[in-house]
């Protein structure tokens, strides 16, 4: 696992959220069921196709993938599918963006929005 990175240009809650994504520490349906909590369904509430794990929710859910394609087009950058937090960081380092925009991306503002949307579907 890579060293934890704290990005100063984003709020601390965004850094903490990114760390939880990196370490699979989010209370996804799969993680909650693994800890013994009775969950009616562990299927992703966004796509209703796969188990809601951290990896699925942030990197392989078809709705999230489409969102990332749209954001990439909006920021005028080439989209690349990633399968993990580490892949995402490597992609982020490789793209050409203004420093502030790259730091904001690294701070995962998008990821927090995705998580909030998923929670809205569940709760």
Coordinates of C-alpha atoms in Angstrom, one line a residue:
X1 CA 0.0 0.0 0.0
X2 CA 1.2 3.5 -0.8
X3 CA 2.0 6.1 1.8
X4 CA -0.9 8.2 2.8
X5 CA -1.1 11.6 1.1
X6 CA -2.7 14.6 2.7
X7 CA -3.6 17.3 0.2
X8 CA -3.6 20.8 1.8
X9 CA -5.9 22.5 -0.8
X10 CA -8.9 20.4 0.2
X11 CA -10.8 20.1 3.5
X12 CA -9.6 17.5 6.0
X13 CA -12.8 15.5 5.6
X14 CA -11.9 15.0 1.9
X15 CA -8.5 13.7 2.8
X16 CA -10.0 11.4 5.4
X17 CA -12.6 10.1 2.9
X18 CA -9.8 9.5 0.4
X19 CA -7.9 7.5 3.0
X20 CA -11.0 5.4 3.8
X21 CA -11.4 4.7 0.1
X22 CA -7.7 3.7 -0.2
X23 CA -7.9 1.4 2.9
X24 CA -11.4 0.0 2.2
X25 CA -12.6 1.5 5.4
X26 CA -15.9 2.8 4.2
X27 CA -19.2 1.4 5.5
X28 CA -20.3 -0.1 2.2
X29 CA -23.0 -2.7 2.2
X30 CA -20.4 -5.5 1.7
X31 CA -18.2 -4.2 4.6
X32 CA -21.2 -3.9 6.9
X33 CA -22.4 -7.4 6.2
X34 CA -18.9 -8.7 6.7
X35 CA -18.9 -7.2 10.2
X36 CA -22.1 -9.1 11.0
X37 CA -24.7 -6.4 10.4
X38 CA -27.8 -7.7 8.8
X39 CA -28.3 -6.0 5.4
X40 CA -31.4 -6.6 3.3
X41 CA -29.2 -6.5 0.2
X42 CA -25.5 -6.0 -0.4
X43 CA -26.1 -5.2 -4.1
X44 CA -25.1 -1.7 -5.3
X45 CA -28.1 0.7 -5.1
X46 CA -26.8 2.7 -8.0
X47 CA -26.6 0.0 -10.7
X48 CA -28.3 -2.9 -8.9
X49 CA -25.8 -5.3 -10.7
X50 CA -22.9 -6.0 -8.4
X51 CA -22.0 -6.2 -4.7
X52 CA -21.5 -2.7 -3.2
X53 CA -17.8 -2.8 -2.3
X54 CA -15.5 0.1 -2.1
X55 CA -13.8 -1.0 -5.3
X56 CA -17.1 -1.4 -7.1
X57 CA -18.6 1.8 -5.9
X58 CA -15.7 4.0 -6.8
X59 CA -14.0 2.3 -9.7
X60 CA -16.3 -0.2 -11.6
X61 CA -19.9 0.7 -11.1
X62 CA -21.2 1.6 -14.6
X63 CA -22.8 4.8 -13.4
X64 CA -19.6 6.0 -11.7
X65 CA -17.6 5.1 -14.8
X66 CA -20.0 7.2 -16.9
X67 CA -19.7 10.1 -14.5
X68 CA -15.9 9.9 -14.7
X69 CA -16.1 9.9 -18.5
X70 CA -18.2 13.0 -18.5
X71 CA -15.9 14.8 -16.0
X72 CA -12.9 13.9 -18.1
X73 CA -14.6 15.4 -21.2
X74 CA -15.6 18.5 -19.2
X75 CA -12.0 19.0 -18.0
X76 CA -10.7 18.2 -21.6
X77 CA -8.6 15.3 -20.6
X78 CA -8.3 11.7 -21.8
X79 CA -10.3 9.2 -19.8
X80 CA -8.7 6.0 -18.6
X81 CA -10.5 3.2 -16.7
X82 CA -9.0 2.5 -13.4
X83 CA -9.6 -0.5 -11.1
X84 CA -8.2 0.7 -7.8
X85 CA -7.2 3.8 -5.8
X86 CA -3.6 3.2 -6.7
X87 CA -4.4 3.0 -10.4
X88 CA -6.4 6.2 -10.0
X89 CA -3.5 8.0 -8.3
X90 CA -1.1 6.8 -11.1
X91 CA -3.5 8.1 -13.7
X92 CA -3.8 11.4 -11.9
X93 CA -0.1 11.9 -11.8
X94 CA 0.2 11.2 -15.5
X95 CA -2.4 13.7 -16.7
X96 CA -1.6 17.3 -17.6
X97 CA -3.8 19.7 -15.6
X98 CA -3.1 23.0 -13.9
X99 CA -1.6 22.4 -10.5
X100 CA -4.6 23.6 -8.5
X101 CA -7.0 21.5 -10.5
X102 CA -4.8 18.4 -10.1
X103 CA -4.5 18.9 -6.4
X104 CA -8.2 19.3 -6.1
X105 CA -8.7 16.1 -8.0
X106 CA -6.1 14.3 -5.9
X107 CA -8.1 15.4 -2.9
X108 CA -11.0 13.5 -4.2
X109 CA -13.8 16.1 -4.3
X110 CA -15.4 13.9 -6.9
X111 CA -15.2 10.8 -4.8
X112 CA -17.0 12.5 -1.9
X113 CA -19.8 13.5 -4.2
X114 CA -20.1 9.9 -5.4
X115 CA -20.3 8.6 -1.9
X116 CA -22.9 11.1 -0.9
X117 CA -25.0 10.2 -3.9
X118 CA -24.8 6.5 -3.0
X119 CA -25.8 7.3 0.6
X120 CA -28.8 9.2 -0.7
X121 CA -29.9 6.1 -2.6
X122 CA -29.7 4.0 0.5
X123 CA -31.0 6.4 3.2

